[in-house]
């Protein structure tokens, strides 16, 4: 258990690196918490118009979910740490993104980090979930709607494809938190005022 706790704490700290804020700061761009949705995430960084910054945010936020999970999956065997522990560690990284200790506990919505966690846990599940996101974005251009539908799909796909396990519980909690973090987006989607992917901050609605 000591090793599991250490892995969970370390993953939480890594997850707490809010890359939307860090990348923007390093690249000399405006803080993403001050424009658009105010969310420190790749979708909102894209509203600045800087595609490279958005892509880098997406990549780094995804890697901070992927790396801790993969580390447990690949190196945990000798200590009897397997999928369930890896999923818990992934949930910790996700929680770090949502409530980052380095940024006054005000983080993002967890989409990229959750994608990384799923890819590390089970690449086929991760790709299938990513597939849902891509298809929804392709047809609707709503990043938030795609994330919401992918979040609902992930636990369902896990249960149908691989059977319910301890890891499913972590995935369910992650999805539930992700949906809750999108409350404002759900309101805007229902009101028809949600902005589409790539629409600039302050641009024509
Ligand atoms: O990555 C989060 C996305 O699903 C929604 O972000 O900025 O449109 O609230 P945003």
JSON list of C-alpha atoms and ligand atoms in Angstrom, two decimals:
[
{"chain": "A", "resi": 1, "resn": "UNK", "atom": "CA", "xyz": [0.00, 0.00, 0.00]},
{"chain": "A", "resi": 2, "resn": "UNK", "atom": "CA", "xyz": [2.89, 2.41, 0.71]},
{"chain": "A", "resi": 3, "resn": "UNK", "atom": "CA", "xyz": [4.01, 2.13, -2.89]},
{"chain": "A", "resi": 4, "resn": "UNK", "atom": "CA", "xyz": [0.46, 2.65, -4.17]},
{"chain": "A", "resi": 5, "resn": "UNK", "atom": "CA", "xyz": [0.03, 5.77, -2.00]},
{"chain": "A", "resi": 6, "resn": "UNK", "atom": "CA", "xyz": [3.39, 7.14, -3.21]},
{"chain": "A", "resi": 7, "resn": "UNK", "atom": "CA", "xyz": [2.37, 6.53, -6.84]},
{"chain": "A", "resi": 8, "resn": "UNK", "atom": "CA", "xyz": [-1.01, 8.20, -6.28]},
{"chain": "A", "resi": 9, "resn": "UNK", "atom": "CA", "xyz": [0.56, 11.29, -4.66]},
{"chain": "A", "resi": 10, "resn": "UNK", "atom": "CA", "xyz": [3.21, 11.57, -7.38]},
{"chain": "A", "resi": 11, "resn": "UNK", "atom": "CA", "xyz": [0.56, 11.25, -10.11]},
{"chain": "A", "resi": 12, "resn": "UNK", "atom": "CA", "xyz": [-1.54, 13.94, -8.41]},
{"chain": "A", "resi": 13, "resn": "UNK", "atom": "CA", "xyz": [1.47, 16.28, -8.38]},
{"chain": "A", "resi": 14, "resn": "UNK", "atom": "CA", "xyz": [2.22, 15.62, -12.06]},
{"chain": "A", "resi": 15, "resn": "UNK", "atom": "CA", "xyz": [-1.48, 16.13, -12.88]},
{"chain": "A", "resi": 16, "resn": "UNK", "atom": "CA", "xyz": [-1.32, 19.47, -11.04]},
{"chain": "A", "resi": 17, "resn": "UNK", "atom": "CA", "xyz": [0.94, 20.90, -13.77]},
{"chain": "A", "resi": 18, "resn": "UNK", "atom": "CA", "xyz": [-1.65, 23.01, -15.57]},
{"chain": "A", "resi": 19, "resn": "UNK", "atom": "CA", "xyz": [-0.02, 23.02, -18.99]},
{"chain": "A", "resi": 20, "resn": "UNK", "atom": "CA", "xyz": [-2.47, 25.49, -20.55]},
{"chain": "A", "resi": 21, "resn": "UNK", "atom": "CA", "xyz": [-1.17, 28.07, -18.08]},
{"chain": "A", "resi": 22, "resn": "UNK", "atom": "CA", "xyz": [2.48, 26.93, -18.20]},
{"chain": "A", "resi": 23, "resn": "UNK", "atom": "CA", "xyz": [2.69, 26.74, -22.02]},
{"chain": "A", "resi": 24, "resn": "UNK", "atom": "CA", "xyz": [0.98, 30.12, -22.42]},
{"chain": "A", "resi": 25, "resn": "UNK", "atom": "CA", "xyz": [3.34, 31.68, -19.89]},
{"chain": "A", "resi": 26, "resn": "UNK", "atom": "CA", "xyz": [6.47, 30.19, -21.51]},
{"chain": "A", "resi": 27, "resn": "UNK", "atom": "CA", "xyz": [5.31, 31.27, -24.99]},
{"chain": "A", "resi": 28, "resn": "UNK", "atom": "CA", "xyz": [4.53, 34.78, -23.76]},
{"chain": "A", "resi": 29, "resn": "UNK", "atom": "CA", "xyz": [0.78, 34.47, -24.42]},
{"chain": "A", "resi": 30, "resn": "UNK", "atom": "CA", "xyz": [-2.19, 35.74, -22.42]},
{"chain": "A", "resi": 31, "resn": "UNK", "atom": "CA", "xyz": [-3.26, 33.56, -19.48]},
{"chain": "A", "resi": 32, "resn": "UNK", "atom": "CA", "xyz": [-6.09, 31.30, -20.79]},
{"chain": "A", "resi": 33, "resn": "UNK", "atom": "CA", "xyz": [-7.95, 31.81, -17.52]},
{"chain": "A", "resi": 34, "resn": "UNK", "atom": "CA", "xyz": [-8.62, 35.39, -18.63]},
{"chain": "A", "resi": 35, "resn": "UNK", "atom": "CA", "xyz": [-10.40, 34.83, -21.98]},
{"chain": "A", "resi": 36, "resn": "UNK", "atom": "CA", "xyz": [-12.96, 32.61, -23.71]},
{"chain": "A", "resi": 37, "resn": "UNK", "atom": "CA", "xyz": [-14.41, 30.07, -21.31]},
{"chain": "A", "resi": 38, "resn": "UNK", "atom": "CA", "xyz": [-11.62, 30.89, -18.84]},
{"chain": "A", "resi": 39, "resn": "UNK", "atom": "CA", "xyz": [-10.78, 27.19, -18.75]},
{"chain": "A", "resi": 40, "resn": "UNK", "atom": "CA", "xyz": [-7.11, 26.18, -18.58]},
{"chain": "A", "resi": 41, "resn": "UNK", "atom": "CA", "xyz": [-7.33, 23.61, -21.37]},
{"chain": "A", "resi": 42, "resn": "UNK", "atom": "CA", "xyz": [-6.29, 23.06, -24.99]},
{"chain": "A", "resi": 43, "resn": "UNK", "atom": "CA", "xyz": [-9.75, 23.96, -26.38]},
{"chain": "A", "resi": 44, "resn": "UNK", "atom": "CA", "xyz": [-9.63, 27.36, -24.72]},
{"chain": "A", "resi": 45, "resn": "UNK", "atom": "CA", "xyz": [-5.97, 28.00, -25.63]},
{"chain": "A", "resi": 46, "resn": "UNK", "atom": "CA", "xyz": [-7.04, 27.44, -29.27]},
{"chain": "A", "resi": 47, "resn": "UNK", "atom": "CA", "xyz": [-9.39, 30.43, -28.84]},
{"chain": "A", "resi": 48, "resn": "UNK", "atom": "CA", "xyz": [-6.26, 32.59, -28.55]},
{"chain": "A", "resi": 49, "resn": "UNK", "atom": "CA", "xyz": [-5.64, 31.72, -32.19]},
{"chain": "A", "resi": 50, "resn": "UNK", "atom": "CA", "xyz": [-2.28, 30.08, -31.42]},
{"chain": "A", "resi": 51, "resn": "UNK", "atom": "CA", "xyz": [-2.60, 26.53, -32.75]},
{"chain": "A", "resi": 52, "resn": "UNK", "atom": "CA", "xyz": [0.91, 25.47, -31.67]},
{"chain": "A", "resi": 53, "resn": "UNK", "atom": "CA", "xyz": [0.22, 26.49, -28.07]},
{"chain": "A", "resi": 54, "resn": "UNK", "atom": "CA", "xyz": [-3.09, 24.59, -28.14]},
{"chain": "A", "resi": 55, "resn": "UNK", "atom": "CA", "xyz": [-1.47, 21.47, -29.62]},
{"chain": "A", "resi": 56, "resn": "UNK", "atom": "CA", "xyz": [1.34, 21.57, -27.07]},
{"chain": "A", "resi": 57, "resn": "UNK", "atom": "CA", "xyz": [-1.16, 21.99, -24.22]},
{"chain": "A", "resi": 58, "resn": "UNK", "atom": "CA", "xyz": [-3.16, 19.03, -25.53]},
{"chain": "A", "resi": 59, "resn": "UNK", "atom": "CA", "xyz": [-0.05, 16.86, -25.83]},
{"chain": "A", "resi": 60, "resn": "UNK", "atom": "CA", "xyz": [1.40, 17.70, -22.41]},
{"chain": "A", "resi": 61, "resn": "UNK", "atom": "CA", "xyz": [-1.95, 17.42, -20.59]},
{"chain": "A", "resi": 62, "resn": "UNK", "atom": "CA", "xyz": [-2.43, 14.03, -22.28]},
{"chain": "A", "resi": 63, "resn": "UNK", "atom": "CA", "xyz": [1.08, 12.84, -21.38]},
{"chain": "A", "resi": 64, "resn": "UNK", "atom": "CA", "xyz": [0.62, 13.69, -17.70]},
{"chain": "A", "resi": 65, "resn": "UNK", "atom": "CA", "xyz": [-2.24, 11.17, -17.64]},
{"chain": "A", "resi": 66, "resn": "UNK", "atom": "CA", "xyz": [-0.51, 8.64, -19.88]},
{"chain": "A", "resi": 67, "resn": "UNK", "atom": "CA", "xyz": [2.95, 8.49, -18.27]},
{"chain": "A", "resi": 68, "resn": "UNK", "atom": "CA", "xyz": [1.98, 7.71, -14.64]},
{"chain": "A", "resi": 69, "resn": "UNK", "atom": "CA", "xyz": [-0.50, 5.05, -15.80]},
{"chain": "A", "resi": 70, "resn": "UNK", "atom": "CA", "xyz": [1.98, 3.46, -18.23]},
{"chain": "A", "resi": 71, "resn": "UNK", "atom": "CA", "xyz": [4.67, 3.51, -15.54]},
{"chain": "A", "resi": 72, "resn": "UNK", "atom": "CA", "xyz": [2.47, 1.42, -13.24]},
{"chain": "A", "resi": 73, "resn": "UNK", "atom": "CA", "xyz": [1.28, -0.86, -16.06]},
{"chain": "A", "resi": 74, "resn": "UNK", "atom": "CA", "xyz": [4.81, -1.55, -17.32]},
{"chain": "A", "resi": 75, "resn": "UNK", "atom": "CA", "xyz": [6.91, -1.39, -14.15]},
{"chain": "A", "resi": 76, "resn": "UNK", "atom": "CA", "xyz": [4.40, -2.38, -11.46]},
{"chain": "A", "resi": 77, "resn": "UNK", "atom": "CA", "xyz": [4.40, -6.15, -12.07]},
{"chain": "A", "resi": 78, "resn": "UNK", "atom": "CA", "xyz": [7.19, -7.08, -9.62]},
{"chain": "A", "resi": 79, "resn": "UNK", "atom": "CA", "xyz": [5.34, -5.23, -6.84]},
{"chain": "A", "resi": 80, "resn": "UNK", "atom": "CA", "xyz": [2.01, -6.75, -7.81]},
{"chain": "A", "resi": 81, "resn": "UNK", "atom": "CA", "xyz": [0.70, -3.39, -9.05]},
{"chain": "A", "resi": 82, "resn": "UNK", "atom": "CA", "xyz": [-1.61, -3.92, -11.99]},
{"chain": "A", "resi": 83, "resn": "UNK", "atom": "CA", "xyz": [-4.55, -2.43, -13.88]},
{"chain": "A", "resi": 84, "resn": "UNK", "atom": "CA", "xyz": [-6.62, -1.46, -10.84]},
{"chain": "A", "resi": 85, "resn": "UNK", "atom": "CA", "xyz": [-3.72, 0.44, -9.28]},
{"chain": "A", "resi": 86, "resn": "UNK", "atom": "CA", "xyz": [-2.86, 1.99, -12.63]},
{"chain": "A", "resi": 87, "resn": "UNK", "atom": "CA", "xyz": [-6.46, 3.21, -12.95]},
{"chain": "A", "resi": 88, "resn": "UNK", "atom": "CA", "xyz": [-6.34, 4.70, -9.45]},
{"chain": "A", "resi": 89, "resn": "UNK", "atom": "CA", "xyz": [-3.05, 6.44, -10.28]},
{"chain": "A", "resi": 90, "resn": "UNK", "atom": "CA", "xyz": [-4.67, 7.76, -13.48]},
{"chain": "A", "resi": 91, "resn": "UNK", "atom": "CA", "xyz": [-7.61, 9.08, -11.47]},
{"chain": "A", "resi": 92, "resn": "UNK", "atom": "CA", "xyz": [-5.09, 10.87, -9.21]},
{"chain": "A", "resi": 93, "resn": "UNK", "atom": "CA", "xyz": [-3.42, 12.55, -12.22]},
{"chain": "A", "resi": 94, "resn": "UNK", "atom": "CA", "xyz": [-6.88, 13.54, -13.48]},
{"chain": "A", "resi": 95, "resn": "UNK", "atom": "CA", "xyz": [-7.76, 14.96, -10.04]},
{"chain": "A", "resi": 96, "resn": "UNK", "atom": "CA", "xyz": [-4.51, 16.94, -10.12]},
{"chain": "A", "resi": 97, "resn": "UNK", "atom": "CA", "xyz": [-5.56, 18.52, -13.41]},
{"chain": "A", "resi": 98, "resn": "UNK", "atom": "CA", "xyz": [-9.00, 19.40, -12.02]},
{"chain": "A", "resi": 99, "resn": "UNK", "atom": "CA", "xyz": [-7.76, 20.59, -8.59]},
{"chain": "A", "resi": 100, "resn": "UNK", "atom": "CA", "xyz": [-4.08, 21.53, -9.11]},
{"chain": "A", "resi": 101, "resn": "UNK", "atom": "CA", "xyz": [-2.13, 22.09, -5.92]},
{"chain": "A", "resi": 102, "resn": "UNK", "atom": "CA", "xyz": [0.18, 24.52, -7.79]},
{"chain": "A", "resi": 103, "resn": "UNK", "atom": "CA", "xyz": [-2.68, 26.70, -9.11]},
{"chain": "A", "resi": 104, "resn": "UNK", "atom": "CA", "xyz": [-4.90, 27.35, -6.09]},
{"chain": "A", "resi": 105, "resn": "UNK", "atom": "CA", "xyz": [-6.86, 24.16, -6.86]},
{"chain": "A", "resi": 106, "resn": "UNK", "atom": "CA", "xyz": [-8.48, 25.86, -9.88]},
{"chain": "A", "resi": 107, "resn": "UNK", "atom": "CA", "xyz": [-7.87, 23.55, -12.80]},
{"chain": "A", "resi": 108, "resn": "UNK", "atom": "CA", "xyz": [-9.45, 22.36, -16.00]},
{"chain": "A", "resi": 109, "resn": "UNK", "atom": "CA", "xyz": [-12.05, 19.88, -17.15]},
{"chain": "A", "resi": 110, "resn": "UNK", "atom": "CA", "xyz": [-9.75, 16.90, -17.61]},
{"chain": "A", "resi": 111, "resn": "UNK", "atom": "CA", "xyz": [-10.46, 15.87, -21.19]},
{"chain": "A", "resi": 112, "resn": "UNK", "atom": "CA", "xyz": [-6.88, 15.52, -22.48]},
{"chain": "A", "resi": 113, "resn": "UNK", "atom": "CA", "xyz": [-5.66, 13.99, -19.22]},
{"chain": "A", "resi": 114, "resn": "UNK", "atom": "CA", "xyz": [-8.50, 11.44, -19.21]},
{"chain": "A", "resi": 115, "resn": "UNK", "atom": "CA", "xyz": [-7.60, 10.50, -22.80]},
{"chain": "A", "resi": 116, "resn": "UNK", "atom": "CA", "xyz": [-4.02, 9.86, -21.68]},
{"chain": "A", "resi": 117, "resn": "UNK", "atom": "CA", "xyz": [-5.18, 7.77, -18.72]},
{"chain": "A", "resi": 118, "resn": "UNK", "atom": "CA", "xyz": [-7.41, 5.61, -20.93]},
{"chain": "A", "resi": 119, "resn": "UNK", "atom": "CA", "xyz": [-4.68, 5.14, -23.57]},
{"chain": "A", "resi": 120, "resn": "UNK", "atom": "CA", "xyz": [-2.22, 4.03, -20.88]},
{"chain": "A", "resi": 121, "resn": "UNK", "atom": "CA", "xyz": [-4.67, 1.65, -19.22]},
{"chain": "A", "resi": 122, "resn": "UNK", "atom": "CA", "xyz": [-5.89, 0.01, -22.39]},
{"chain": "A", "resi": 123, "resn": "UNK", "atom": "CA", "xyz": [-4.85, 1.42, -25.75]},
{"chain": "A", "resi": 124, "resn": "UNK", "atom": "CA", "xyz": [-7.83, -0.09, -27.58]},
{"chain": "A", "resi": 125, "resn": "UNK", "atom": "CA", "xyz": [-10.26, 1.46, -25.08]},
{"chain": "A", "resi": 126, "resn": "UNK", "atom": "CA", "xyz": [-8.40, 4.77, -25.36]},
{"chain": "A", "resi": 127, "resn": "UNK", "atom": "CA", "xyz": [-8.50, 4.76, -29.15]},
{"chain": "A", "resi": 128, "resn": "UNK", "atom": "CA", "xyz": [-12.18, 3.79, -29.22]},
{"chain": "A", "resi": 129, "resn": "UNK", "atom": "CA", "xyz": [-13.01, 6.63, -26.81]},
{"chain": "A", "resi": 130, "resn": "UNK", "atom": "CA", "xyz": [-10.88, 9.03, -28.83]},
{"chain": "A", "resi": 131, "resn": "UNK", "atom": "CA", "xyz": [-12.79, 7.82, -31.89]},
{"chain": "A", "resi": 132, "resn": "UNK", "atom": "CA", "xyz": [-16.07, 8.89, -30.27]},
{"chain": "A", "resi": 133, "resn": "UNK", "atom": "CA", "xyz": [-14.57, 12.34, -29.56]},
{"chain": "A", "resi": 134, "resn": "UNK", "atom": "CA", "xyz": [-13.31, 12.75, -33.14]},
{"chain": "A", "resi": 135, "resn": "UNK", "atom": "CA", "xyz": [-16.60, 11.65, -34.75]},
{"chain": "A", "resi": 136, "resn": "UNK", "atom": "CA", "xyz": [-18.66, 14.03, -32.57]},
{"chain": "A", "resi": 137, "resn": "UNK", "atom": "CA", "xyz": [-16.28, 16.94, -33.24]},
{"chain": "A", "resi": 138, "resn": "UNK", "atom": "CA", "xyz": [-16.32, 16.16, -36.97]},
{"chain": "A", "resi": 139, "resn": "UNK", "atom": "CA", "xyz": [-20.11, 16.35, -37.13]},
{"chain": "A", "resi": 140, "resn": "UNK", "atom": "CA", "xyz": [-20.85, 19.07, -34.55]},
{"chain": "A", "resi": 141, "resn": "UNK", "atom": "CA", "xyz": [-17.62, 21.11, -34.02]},
{"chain": "A", "resi": 142, "resn": "UNK", "atom": "CA", "xyz": [-18.39, 21.16, -30.28]},
{"chain": "A", "resi": 143, "resn": "UNK", "atom": "CA", "xyz": [-15.33, 20.11, -28.25]},
{"chain": "A", "resi": 144, "resn": "UNK", "atom": "CA", "xyz": [-17.39, 19.97, -25.06]},
{"chain": "A", "resi": 145, "resn": "UNK", "atom": "CA", "xyz": [-20.18, 17.82, -26.52]},
{"chain": "A", "resi": 146, "resn": "UNK", "atom": "CA", "xyz": [-17.55, 15.42, -27.90]},
{"chain": "A", "resi": 147, "resn": "UNK", "atom": "CA", "xyz": [-15.92, 15.17, -24.47]},
{"chain": "A", "resi": 148, "resn": "UNK", "atom": "CA", "xyz": [-19.28, 14.56, -22.78]},
{"chain": "A", "resi": 149, "resn": "UNK", "atom": "CA", "xyz": [-20.26, 11.76, -25.16]},
{"chain": "A", "resi": 150, "resn": "UNK", "atom": "CA", "xyz": [-16.78, 10.22, -25.00]},
{"chain": "A", "resi": 151, "resn": "UNK", "atom": "CA", "xyz": [-16.96, 10.33, -21.19]},
{"chain": "A", "resi": 152, "resn": "UNK", "atom": "CA", "xyz": [-20.25, 8.41, -21.24]},
{"chain": "A", "resi": 153, "resn": "UNK", "atom": "CA", "xyz": [-18.87, 5.95, -23.81]},
{"chain": "A", "resi": 154, "resn": "UNK", "atom": "CA", "xyz": [-15.62, 5.13, -21.97]},
{"chain": "A", "resi": 155, "resn": "UNK", "atom": "CA", "xyz": [-17.01, 3.18, -18.98]},
{"chain": "A", "resi": 156, "resn": "UNK", "atom": "CA", "xyz": [-19.63, 1.51, -21.18]},
{"chain": "A", "resi": 157, "resn": "UNK", "atom": "CA", "xyz": [-16.98, 0.39, -23.68]},
{"chain": "A", "resi": 158, "resn": "UNK", "atom": "CA", "xyz": [-14.77, -0.85, -20.83]},
{"chain": "A", "resi": 159, "resn": "UNK", "atom": "CA", "xyz": [-17.54, -2.98, -19.35]},
{"chain": "A", "resi": 160, "resn": "UNK", "atom": "CA", "xyz": [-18.72, -4.35, -22.71]},
{"chain": "A", "resi": 161, "resn": "UNK", "atom": "CA", "xyz": [-15.24, -4.99, -24.06]},
{"chain": "A", "resi": 162, "resn": "UNK", "atom": "CA", "xyz": [-13.30, -6.14, -21.03]},
{"chain": "A", "resi": 163, "resn": "UNK", "atom": "CA", "xyz": [-15.78, -6.76, -18.21]},
{"chain": "A", "resi": 164, "resn": "UNK", "atom": "CA", "xyz": [-16.29, -4.70, -15.06]},
{"chain": "A", "resi": 165, "resn": "UNK", "atom": "CA", "xyz": [-13.30, -4.51, -12.71]},
{"chain": "A", "resi": 166, "resn": "UNK", "atom": "CA", "xyz": [-11.78, -2.21, -10.12]},
{"chain": "A", "resi": 167, "resn": "UNK", "atom": "CA", "xyz": [-10.44, -0.14, -13.02]},
{"chain": "A", "resi": 168, "resn": "UNK", "atom": "CA", "xyz": [-13.99, 0.43, -14.25]},
{"chain": "A", "resi": 169, "resn": "UNK", "atom": "CA", "xyz": [-14.80, 2.16, -10.97]},
{"chain": "A", "resi": 170, "resn": "UNK", "atom": "CA", "xyz": [-11.94, 4.66, -11.47]},
{"chain": "A", "resi": 171, "resn": "UNK", "atom": "CA", "xyz": [-13.10, 5.25, -15.06]},
{"chain": "A", "resi": 172, "resn": "UNK", "atom": "CA", "xyz": [-16.69, 5.85, -13.88]},
{"chain": "A", "resi": 173, "resn": "UNK", "atom": "CA", "xyz": [-15.52, 8.37, -11.25]},
{"chain": "A", "resi": 174, "resn": "UNK", "atom": "CA", "xyz": [-13.30, 10.12, -13.83]},
{"chain": "A", "resi": 175, "resn": "UNK", "atom": "CA", "xyz": [-16.18, 10.34, -16.31]},
{"chain": "A", "resi": 176, "resn": "UNK", "atom": "CA", "xyz": [-18.61, 11.60, -13.67]},
{"chain": "A", "resi": 177, "resn": "UNK", "atom": "CA", "xyz": [-16.16, 14.34, -12.61]},
{"chain": "A", "resi": 178, "resn": "UNK", "atom": "CA", "xyz": [-15.55, 15.26, -16.25]},
{"chain": "A", "resi": 179, "resn": "UNK", "atom": "CA", "xyz": [-19.30, 15.64, -16.89]},
{"chain": "A", "resi": 180, "resn": "UNK", "atom": "CA", "xyz": [-19.70, 17.72, -13.72]},
{"chain": "A", "resi": 181, "resn": "UNK", "atom": "CA", "xyz": [-16.81, 20.00, -14.80]},
{"chain": "A", "resi": 182, "resn": "UNK", "atom": "CA", "xyz": [-18.75, 20.63, -18.03]},
{"chain": "A", "resi": 183, "resn": "UNK", "atom": "CA", "xyz": [-21.88, 21.96, -16.25]},
{"chain": "A", "resi": 184, "resn": "UNK", "atom": "CA", "xyz": [-21.46, 25.42, -17.79]},
{"chain": "A", "resi": 185, "resn": "UNK", "atom": "CA", "xyz": [-20.88, 23.85, -21.23]},
{"chain": "A", "resi": 186, "resn": "UNK", "atom": "CA", "xyz": [-24.05, 21.73, -20.88]},
{"chain": "A", "resi": 187, "resn": "UNK", "atom": "CA", "xyz": [-26.02, 24.89, -20.12]},
{"chain": "A", "resi": 188, "resn": "UNK", "atom": "CA", "xyz": [-24.57, 26.65, -23.16]},
{"chain": "A", "resi": 189, "resn": "UNK", "atom": "CA", "xyz": [-25.14, 23.64, -25.43]},
{"chain": "A", "resi": 190, "resn": "UNK", "atom": "CA", "xyz": [-28.80, 23.54, -24.37]},
{"chain": "A", "resi": 191, "resn": "UNK", "atom": "CA", "xyz": [-29.13, 27.30, -24.87]},
{"chain": "A", "resi": 192, "resn": "UNK", "atom": "CA", "xyz": [-27.42, 27.07, -28.27]},
{"chain": "A", "resi": 193, "resn": "UNK", "atom": "CA", "xyz": [-24.68, 29.49, -27.20]},
{"chain": "A", "resi": 194, "resn": "UNK", "atom": "CA", "xyz": [-21.71, 27.09, -26.93]},
{"chain": "A", "resi": 195, "resn": "UNK", "atom": "CA", "xyz": [-18.78, 28.17, -29.12]},
{"chain": "A", "resi": 196, "resn": "UNK", "atom": "CA", "xyz": [-17.49, 25.80, -31.76]},
{"chain": "A", "resi": 197, "resn": "UNK", "atom": "CA", "xyz": [-13.95, 24.42, -31.87]},
{"chain": "A", "resi": 198, "resn": "UNK", "atom": "CA", "xyz": [-11.43, 26.98, -33.07]},
{"chain": "A", "resi": 199, "resn": "UNK", "atom": "CA", "xyz": [-13.82, 29.92, -32.77]},
{"chain": "A", "resi": 200, "resn": "UNK", "atom": "CA", "xyz": [-11.72, 32.82, -31.50]},
{"chain": "A", "resi": 201, "resn": "UNK", "atom": "CA", "xyz": [-12.35, 34.41, -28.13]},
{"chain": "A", "resi": 202, "resn": "UNK", "atom": "CA", "xyz": [-14.47, 37.51, -28.52]},
{"chain": "A", "resi": 203, "resn": "UNK", "atom": "CA", "xyz": [-15.14, 36.65, -32.17]},
{"chain": "A", "resi": 204, "resn": "UNK", "atom": "CA", "xyz": [-18.54, 36.54, -33.81]},
{"chain": "A", "resi": 205, "resn": "UNK", "atom": "CA", "xyz": [-20.85, 34.18, -31.93]},
{"chain": "B", "resi": 1, "resn": "LIG", "atom": "O1", "xyz": [-11.31, 20.63, -22.95]},
{"chain": "B", "resi": 1, "resn": "LIG", "atom": "C1", "xyz": [-12.50, 21.02, -22.33]},
{"chain": "B", "resi": 1, "resn": "LIG", "atom": "C2", "xyz": [-13.56, 21.16, -23.39]},
{"chain": "B", "resi": 1, "resn": "LIG", "atom": "O2", "xyz": [-14.36, 20.01, -23.42]},
{"chain": "B", "resi": 1, "resn": "LIG", "atom": "C3", "xyz": [-14.39, 22.38, -23.19]},
{"chain": "B", "resi": 1, "resn": "LIG", "atom": "O3", "xyz": [-13.57, 23.48, -22.97]},
{"chain": "B", "resi": 1, "resn": "LIG", "atom": "O4", "xyz": [-13.02, 25.86, -22.94]},
{"chain": "B", "resi": 1, "resn": "LIG", "atom": "O5", "xyz": [-14.96, 25.06, -24.28]},
{"chain": "B", "resi": 1, "resn": "LIG", "atom": "O6", "xyz": [-15.11, 25.07, -21.82]},
{"chain": "B", "resi": 1, "resn": "LIG", "atom": "P1", "xyz": [-14.19, 24.95, -22.99]}
]
